[in-house]
PDB file of C-alpha atoms and ligand atoms in Angstrom:
ATOM      1  CA  UNK A 476      64.625  86.020 121.327  1.00  0.00           C
ATOM      2  CA  UNK A 477      68.138  86.230 120.042  1.00  0.00           C
ATOM      3  CA  UNK A 478      69.096  83.905 117.343  1.00  0.00           C
ATOM      4  CA  UNK A 479      72.541  83.001 115.589  1.00  0.00           C
ATOM      5  CA  UNK A 480      72.805  81.484 112.207  1.00  0.00           C
ATOM      6  CA  UNK A 481      76.230  79.908 112.092  1.00  0.00           C
ATOM      7  CA  UNK A 482      77.206  78.656 108.541  1.00  0.00           C
ATOM      8  CA  UNK A 483      79.925  77.440 106.499  1.00  0.00           C
ATOM      9  CA  UNK A 484      80.032  78.097 102.812  1.00  0.00           C
ATOM     10  CA  UNK A 485      82.568  77.136 100.011  1.00  0.00           C
ATOM     11  CA  UNK A 486      81.068  79.022  97.109  1.00  0.00           C
ATOM     12  CA  UNK A 487      78.509  81.312  98.623  1.00  0.00           C
ATOM     13  CA  UNK A 488      75.203  79.520  98.247  1.00  0.00           C
ATOM     14  CA  UNK A 489      74.865  78.570 101.960  1.00  0.00           C
ATOM     15  CA  UNK A 490      75.620  82.166 102.829  1.00  0.00           C
ATOM     16  CA  UNK A 491      72.683  83.201 100.547  1.00  0.00           C
ATOM     17  CA  UNK A 492      70.358  80.726 102.185  1.00  0.00           C
ATOM     18  CA  UNK A 493      71.424  81.925 105.583  1.00  0.00           C
ATOM     19  CA  UNK A 494      70.586  85.552 104.552  1.00  0.00           C
ATOM     20  CA  UNK A 495      67.204  84.505 103.365  1.00  0.00           C
ATOM     21  CA  UNK A 496      66.539  82.573 106.744  1.00  0.00           C
ATOM     22  CA  UNK A 497      67.685  85.739 108.662  1.00  0.00           C
ATOM     23  CA  UNK A 498      65.206  87.835 106.691  1.00  0.00           C
ATOM     24  CA  UNK A 499      62.431  85.309 107.219  1.00  0.00           C
ATOM     25  CA  UNK A 500      63.037  84.997 110.871  1.00  0.00           C
ATOM     26  CA  UNK A 501      63.042  88.802 111.367  1.00  0.00           C
ATOM     27  CA  UNK A 502      64.462  90.648 114.346  1.00  0.00           C
ATOM     28  CA  UNK A 503      67.372  89.914 116.498  1.00  0.00           C
ATOM     29  CA  UNK A 504      69.161  87.477 114.225  1.00  0.00           C
ATOM     30  CA  UNK A 505      72.862  87.443 113.612  1.00  0.00           C
ATOM     31  CA  UNK A 506      74.913  85.576 111.081  1.00  0.00           C
ATOM     32  CA  UNK A 507      78.483  84.325 111.457  1.00  0.00           C
ATOM     33  CA  UNK A 508      80.618  82.299 109.168  1.00  0.00           C
ATOM     34  CA  UNK A 509      82.133  79.248 110.932  1.00  0.00           C
ATOM     35  CA  UNK A 510      85.870  79.234 110.653  1.00  0.00           C
ATOM     36  CA  UNK A 511      87.966  76.361 112.290  1.00  0.00           C
ATOM     37  CA  UNK A 512      90.208  78.919 114.052  1.00  0.00           C
ATOM     38  CA  UNK A 513      87.468  81.139 115.504  1.00  0.00           C
ATOM     39  CA  UNK A 514      85.958  80.768 118.971  1.00  0.00           C
ATOM     40  CA  UNK A 515      82.270  81.775 119.502  1.00  0.00           C
ATOM     41  CA  UNK A 516      80.481  83.086 122.569  1.00  0.00           C
ATOM     42  CA  UNK A 517      77.347  81.060 122.034  1.00  0.00           C
ATOM     43  CA  UNK A 518      75.769  81.590 125.584  1.00  0.00           C
ATOM     44  CA  UNK A 519      74.093  84.865 124.595  1.00  0.00           C
ATOM     45  CA  UNK A 520      71.776  83.210 122.079  1.00  0.00           C
ATOM     46  CA  UNK A 521      68.403  81.518 122.669  1.00  0.00           C
ATOM     47  CA  UNK A 522      68.318  79.889 119.268  1.00  0.00           C
ATOM     48  CA  UNK A 523      71.300  78.660 117.217  1.00  0.00           C
ATOM     49  CA  UNK A 524      70.905  77.525 113.580  1.00  0.00           C
ATOM     50  CA  UNK A 525      73.871  75.620 112.052  1.00  0.00           C
ATOM     51  CA  UNK A 526      74.261  75.049 108.273  1.00  0.00           C
ATOM     52  CA  UNK A 527      76.751  74.059 105.633  1.00  0.00           C
ATOM     53  CA  UNK A 528      77.024  72.530 102.071  1.00  0.00           C
ATOM     54  CA  UNK A 529      77.868  69.087 100.743  1.00  0.00           C
ATOM     55  CA  UNK A 530      80.919  68.684  98.693  1.00  0.00           C
ATOM     56  CA  UNK A 531      81.954  65.212  97.560  1.00  0.00           C
ATOM     57  CA  UNK A 532      79.381  63.658  99.950  1.00  0.00           C
ATOM     58  CA  UNK A 533      80.522  65.561 103.042  1.00  0.00           C
ATOM     59  CA  UNK A 534      79.653  68.724 104.953  1.00  0.00           C
ATOM     60  CA  UNK A 535      82.560  71.170 105.663  1.00  0.00           C
ATOM     61  CA  UNK A 536      84.920  69.847 108.313  1.00  0.00           C
ATOM     62  CA  UNK A 537      84.499  73.182 110.130  1.00  0.00           C
ATOM     63  CA  UNK A 538      80.875  72.453 110.617  1.00  0.00           C
ATOM     64  CA  UNK A 539      81.698  69.093 112.342  1.00  0.00           C
ATOM     65  CA  UNK A 540      84.297  70.806 114.544  1.00  0.00           C
ATOM     66  CA  UNK A 541      81.793  73.589 115.455  1.00  0.00           C
ATOM     67  CA  UNK A 542      79.270  71.073 116.552  1.00  0.00           C
ATOM     68  CA  UNK A 543      81.667  68.777 118.316  1.00  0.00           C
ATOM     69  CA  UNK A 544      83.489  71.468 120.258  1.00  0.00           C
ATOM     70  CA  UNK A 545      80.297  73.383 121.286  1.00  0.00           C
ATOM     71  CA  UNK A 546      77.989  70.370 121.723  1.00  0.00           C
ATOM     72  CA  UNK A 547      77.395  70.892 125.483  1.00  0.00           C
ATOM     73  CA  UNK A 548      76.196  74.649 124.919  1.00  0.00           C
ATOM     74  CA  UNK A 549      74.352  73.686 121.730  1.00  0.00           C
ATOM     75  CA  UNK A 550      72.348  71.118 123.710  1.00  0.00           C
ATOM     76  CA  UNK A 551      71.066  73.879 126.013  1.00  0.00           C
ATOM     77  CA  UNK A 552      69.655  75.970 123.156  1.00  0.00           C
ATOM     78  CA  UNK A 553      66.873  75.780 120.610  1.00  0.00           C
ATOM     79  CA  UNK A 554      68.476  74.330 117.518  1.00  0.00           C
ATOM     80  CA  UNK A 555      68.000  74.323 113.757  1.00  0.00           C
ATOM     81  CA  UNK A 556      70.054  72.455 111.227  1.00  0.00           C
ATOM     82  CA  UNK A 557      70.303  72.811 107.455  1.00  0.00           C
ATOM     83  CA  UNK A 558      72.304  71.764 104.464  1.00  0.00           C
ATOM     84  CA  UNK A 559      72.682  72.942 100.949  1.00  0.00           C
ATOM     85  CA  UNK A 560      73.431  70.376  98.097  1.00  0.00           C
ATOM     86  CA  UNK A 561      72.631  69.665  94.461  1.00  0.00           C
ATOM     87  CA  UNK A 562      72.188  65.950  94.278  1.00  0.00           C
ATOM     88  CA  UNK A 563      68.570  65.406  93.253  1.00  0.00           C
ATOM     89  CA  UNK A 564      68.851  61.668  94.286  1.00  0.00           C
ATOM     90  CA  UNK A 565      70.397  62.458  97.698  1.00  0.00           C
ATOM     91  CA  UNK A 566      68.582  61.079 100.813  1.00  0.00           C
ATOM     92  CA  UNK A 567      67.831  64.078 103.022  1.00  0.00           C
ATOM     93  CA  UNK A 568      67.729  62.201 106.280  1.00  0.00           C
ATOM     94  CA  UNK A 569      71.053  60.369 105.425  1.00  0.00           C
ATOM     95  CA  UNK A 570      72.798  63.644 104.633  1.00  0.00           C
ATOM     96  CA  UNK A 571      71.536  65.274 107.921  1.00  0.00           C
ATOM     97  CA  UNK A 572      72.702  62.162 109.792  1.00  0.00           C
ATOM     98  CA  UNK A 573      76.165  62.313 108.314  1.00  0.00           C
ATOM     99  CA  UNK A 574      76.529  66.005 108.732  1.00  0.00           C
ATOM    100  CA  UNK A 575      75.443  66.563 112.440  1.00  0.00           C
ATOM    101  CA  UNK A 576      75.909  64.725 115.651  1.00  0.00           C
ATOM    102  CA  UNK A 577      72.975  62.411 116.504  1.00  0.00           C
ATOM    103  CA  UNK A 578      72.353  64.019 119.817  1.00  0.00           C
ATOM    104  CA  UNK A 579      71.970  67.392 118.077  1.00  0.00           C
ATOM    105  CA  UNK A 580      69.698  65.943 115.383  1.00  0.00           C
ATOM    106  CA  UNK A 581      67.405  64.564 118.111  1.00  0.00           C
ATOM    107  CA  UNK A 582      67.444  67.889 119.920  1.00  0.00           C
ATOM    108  CA  UNK A 583      66.733  70.060 116.942  1.00  0.00           C
ATOM    109  CA  UNK A 584      63.367  71.891 116.452  1.00  0.00           C
ATOM    110  CA  UNK A 585      63.925  71.826 112.721  1.00  0.00           C
ATOM    111  CA  UNK A 586      66.353  70.239 110.306  1.00  0.00           C
ATOM    112  CA  UNK A 587      66.151  70.775 106.554  1.00  0.00           C
ATOM    113  CA  UNK A 588      67.566  70.734 103.075  1.00  0.00           C
ATOM    114  CA  UNK A 589      67.466  73.970 101.204  1.00  0.00           C
ATOM    115  CA  UNK A 590      68.633  72.801  97.719  1.00  0.00           C
ATOM    116  CA  UNK A 591      71.697  74.526  96.224  1.00  0.00           C
ATOM    117  CA  UNK A 592      73.447  76.250  93.357  1.00  0.00           C
ATOM    118  CA  UNK A 593      76.590  75.511  91.536  1.00  0.00           C
ATOM    119  CA  UNK A 594      78.407  78.835  91.516  1.00  0.00           C
ATOM    120  CA  UNK A 595      80.726  78.234  88.510  1.00  0.00           C
ATOM    121  CA  UNK A 596      82.127  81.700  88.553  1.00  0.00           C
ATOM    122  CA  UNK A 597      83.655  81.062  91.981  1.00  0.00           C
ATOM    123  CA  UNK A 598      84.945  77.596  91.259  1.00  0.00           C
ATOM    124  CA  UNK A 599      88.601  76.796  90.821  1.00  0.00           C
ATOM    125  CA  UNK A 600      89.665  74.421  87.938  1.00  0.00           C
ATOM    126  CA  UNK A 601      89.517  71.218  90.194  1.00  0.00           C
ATOM    127  CA  UNK A 602      85.975  72.120  91.301  1.00  0.00           C
ATOM    128  CA  UNK A 603      84.835  72.671  87.713  1.00  0.00           C
ATOM    129  CA  UNK A 604      86.182  69.388  86.678  1.00  0.00           C
ATOM    130  CA  UNK A 605      84.728  67.520  89.718  1.00  0.00           C
ATOM    131  CA  UNK A 606      81.205  69.044  89.227  1.00  0.00           C
ATOM    132  CA  UNK A 607      81.274  68.412  85.450  1.00  0.00           C
ATOM    133  CA  UNK A 608      82.103  64.704  86.046  1.00  0.00           C
ATOM    134  CA  UNK A 609      79.238  64.343  88.719  1.00  0.00           C
ATOM    135  CA  UNK A 610      76.341  63.867  86.291  1.00  0.00           C
ATOM    136  CA  UNK A 611      73.991  63.480  89.144  1.00  0.00           C
ATOM    137  CA  UNK A 612      74.378  67.093  90.123  1.00  0.00           C
ATOM    138  CA  UNK A 613      71.746  69.482  88.936  1.00  0.00           C
ATOM    139  CA  UNK A 614      73.113  72.310  86.724  1.00  0.00           C
ATOM    140  CA  UNK A 615      70.484  74.933  87.269  1.00  0.00           C
ATOM    141  CA  UNK A 616      70.302  76.888  90.670  1.00  0.00           C
ATOM    142  CA  UNK A 617      67.758  75.125  92.796  1.00  0.00           C
ATOM    143  CA  UNK A 618      67.423  77.004  96.150  1.00  0.00           C
ATOM    144  CA  UNK A 619      64.188  76.138  97.745  1.00  0.00           C
ATOM    145  CA  UNK A 620      63.005  79.495  99.246  1.00  0.00           C
ATOM    146  CA  UNK A 621      59.705  78.041 100.350  1.00  0.00           C
ATOM    147  CA  UNK A 622      61.526  75.431 102.397  1.00  0.00           C
ATOM    148  CA  UNK A 623      63.543  78.092 104.068  1.00  0.00           C
ATOM    149  CA  UNK A 624      60.371  80.054 104.953  1.00  0.00           C
ATOM    150  CA  UNK A 625      58.914  76.862 106.273  1.00  0.00           C
ATOM    151  CA  UNK A 626      62.022  76.229 108.319  1.00  0.00           C
ATOM    152  CA  UNK A 627      61.711  79.780 109.838  1.00  0.00           C
ATOM    153  CA  UNK A 628      58.076  79.099 110.645  1.00  0.00           C
ATOM    154  CA  UNK A 629      58.922  75.841 112.243  1.00  0.00           C
ATOM    155  CA  UNK A 630      61.643  77.404 114.494  1.00  0.00           C
ATOM    156  CA  UNK A 631      59.050  80.083 115.463  1.00  0.00           C
ATOM    157  CA  UNK A 632      56.154  77.672 116.218  1.00  0.00           C
ATOM    158  CA  UNK A 633      58.248  75.209 118.254  1.00  0.00           C
ATOM    159  CA  UNK A 634      60.408  77.794 119.966  1.00  0.00           C
ATOM    160  CA  UNK A 635      59.306  78.584 123.508  1.00  0.00           C
ATOM    161  CA  UNK A 636      60.026  82.224 123.939  1.00  0.00           C
ATOM    162  CA  UNK A 637      56.854  84.538 123.878  1.00  0.00           C
ATOM    163  CA  UNK A 638      58.883  87.541 122.598  1.00  0.00           C
ATOM    164  CA  UNK A 639      59.807  85.790 119.418  1.00  0.00           C
ATOM    165  CA  UNK A 640      57.927  87.773 116.880  1.00  0.00           C
ATOM    166  CA  UNK A 641      57.788  85.120 114.150  1.00  0.00           C
ATOM    167  CA  UNK A 642      58.878  84.965 110.560  1.00  0.00           C
ATOM    168  CA  UNK A 643      57.951  87.698 108.123  1.00  0.00           C
ATOM    169  CA  UNK A 644      55.892  86.334 105.362  1.00  0.00           C
ATOM    170  CA  UNK A 645      56.734  88.099 102.049  1.00  0.00           C
ATOM    171  CA  UNK A 646      53.568  88.568  99.847  1.00  0.00           C
TER     172      UNK A 646
HETATM  173  C1  FMN B 733      83.489  70.267  94.029  1.00  0.00           C
HETATM  174  C2  FMN B 733      82.017  70.192  94.420  1.00  0.00           C
HETATM  175  C3  FMN B 733      81.570  69.024  94.827  1.00  0.00           C
HETATM  176  C4  FMN B 733      80.180  68.834  95.167  1.00  0.00           C
HETATM  177  N1  FMN B 733      79.668  67.594  95.638  1.00  0.00           N
HETATM  178  C5  FMN B 733      78.367  67.470  95.901  1.00  0.00           C
HETATM  179  C6  FMN B 733      77.928  66.219  96.435  1.00  0.00           C
HETATM  180  O1  FMN B 733      78.596  65.314  96.635  1.00  0.00           O
HETATM  181  N2  FMN B 733      76.597  66.138  96.608  1.00  0.00           N
HETATM  182  C7  FMN B 733      75.674  67.175  96.384  1.00  0.00           C
HETATM  183  O2  FMN B 733      74.632  66.989  96.595  1.00  0.00           O
HETATM  184  N3  FMN B 733      76.198  68.428  95.972  1.00  0.00           N
HETATM  185  C8  FMN B 733      77.452  68.584  95.711  1.00  0.00           C
HETATM  186  N4  FMN B 733      77.931  69.786  95.230  1.00  0.00           N
HETATM  187  C9  FMN B 733      77.050  70.869  95.154  1.00  0.00           C
HETATM  188  C10 FMN B 733      77.060  71.778  96.258  1.00  0.00           C
HETATM  189  O3  FMN B 733      76.554  71.151  97.522  1.00  0.00           O
HETATM  190  C11 FMN B 733      76.210  73.066  96.017  1.00  0.00           C
HETATM  191  O4  FMN B 733      76.576  73.713  94.886  1.00  0.00           O
HETATM  192  C12 FMN B 733      75.997  73.984  97.132  1.00  0.00           C
HETATM  193  O5  FMN B 733      74.911  74.887  96.898  1.00  0.00           O
HETATM  194  C13 FMN B 733      77.194  74.636  97.505  1.00  0.00           C
HETATM  195  O6  FMN B 733      77.073  75.492  98.567  1.00  0.00           O
HETATM  196  P1  FMN B 733      78.209  76.626  98.981  1.00  0.00           P
HETATM  197  O7  FMN B 733      78.187  77.526  97.758  1.00  0.00           O
HETATM  198  O8  FMN B 733      77.666  77.231 100.167  1.00  0.00           O
HETATM  199  O9  FMN B 733      79.468  75.898  99.116  1.00  0.00           O
HETATM  200  C14 FMN B 733      79.303  69.960  94.940  1.00  0.00           C
HETATM  201  C15 FMN B 733      79.872  71.214  94.542  1.00  0.00           C
HETATM  202  C16 FMN B 733      81.145  71.265  94.177  1.00  0.00           C
HETATM  203  C17 FMN B 733      81.723  72.653  93.693  1.00  0.00           C
END
C-alpha cells in the first residue's frame, strides 16, 4: 500500500512529526512539502495523509488550497488528517474543523492533533514578538509521539489493503 504524507510547515515541527509518522507507518511512504505553486500526482497513492500547523489560529493557506483543489481525488483515497499547535486550551475538534473541508473530515480514517514546538531559532522578529505575547502558548516542546504512533496504528487497522504491513512499534 502506497502512502503519501503531504505537509506544510512554517518552522519545521510539522515536518518532524511527518517524519516520525513515516517511520511509524513503515514501508512505501513518501513525504512531500505542500507548496502553493506545486501540482501533485495523487492518483498513484492508496492513502494520503495531510498535515499542517496552526499560526494565529489558522492552518497554512497552502493546506486549504491543497485540500480544495484536490478534493475529488482525495475523496477516492484513504485519508488521514493532522495538525500541530501549542495552545493547551485549544479544542482539537474545532481546529480540525477549521483546517480541513467537512467532507474530508467525515471521510478520514484518522484525524489527530500531535502537539507542537516553538522553534525560536527559526523565528523572525515578528514571530518572536507574536509568540511572546500569546501567553496561552506552551513554551516547552510538546510533540506527542505516542499520538503519532496511535495515528499510524489507526490508519493501518482501518485501511483496507491486505499488503499494508502496519506500523513499526519501537521498543
Ligand atoms: C507566529 C506564531 C503564531 C502561532 N499561533 C498559534 C496559535 O494561534 N495557536 C496554537 O495553538 N499555536 C500557535 N503557534 C504554535 C505553532 O502552532 C507550533 O509552534 C507548531 O509546532 C509550529 O509548527 P511548524 O514548525 O511546522 O510551523 C504559533 C507559532 C508561531 C511562531
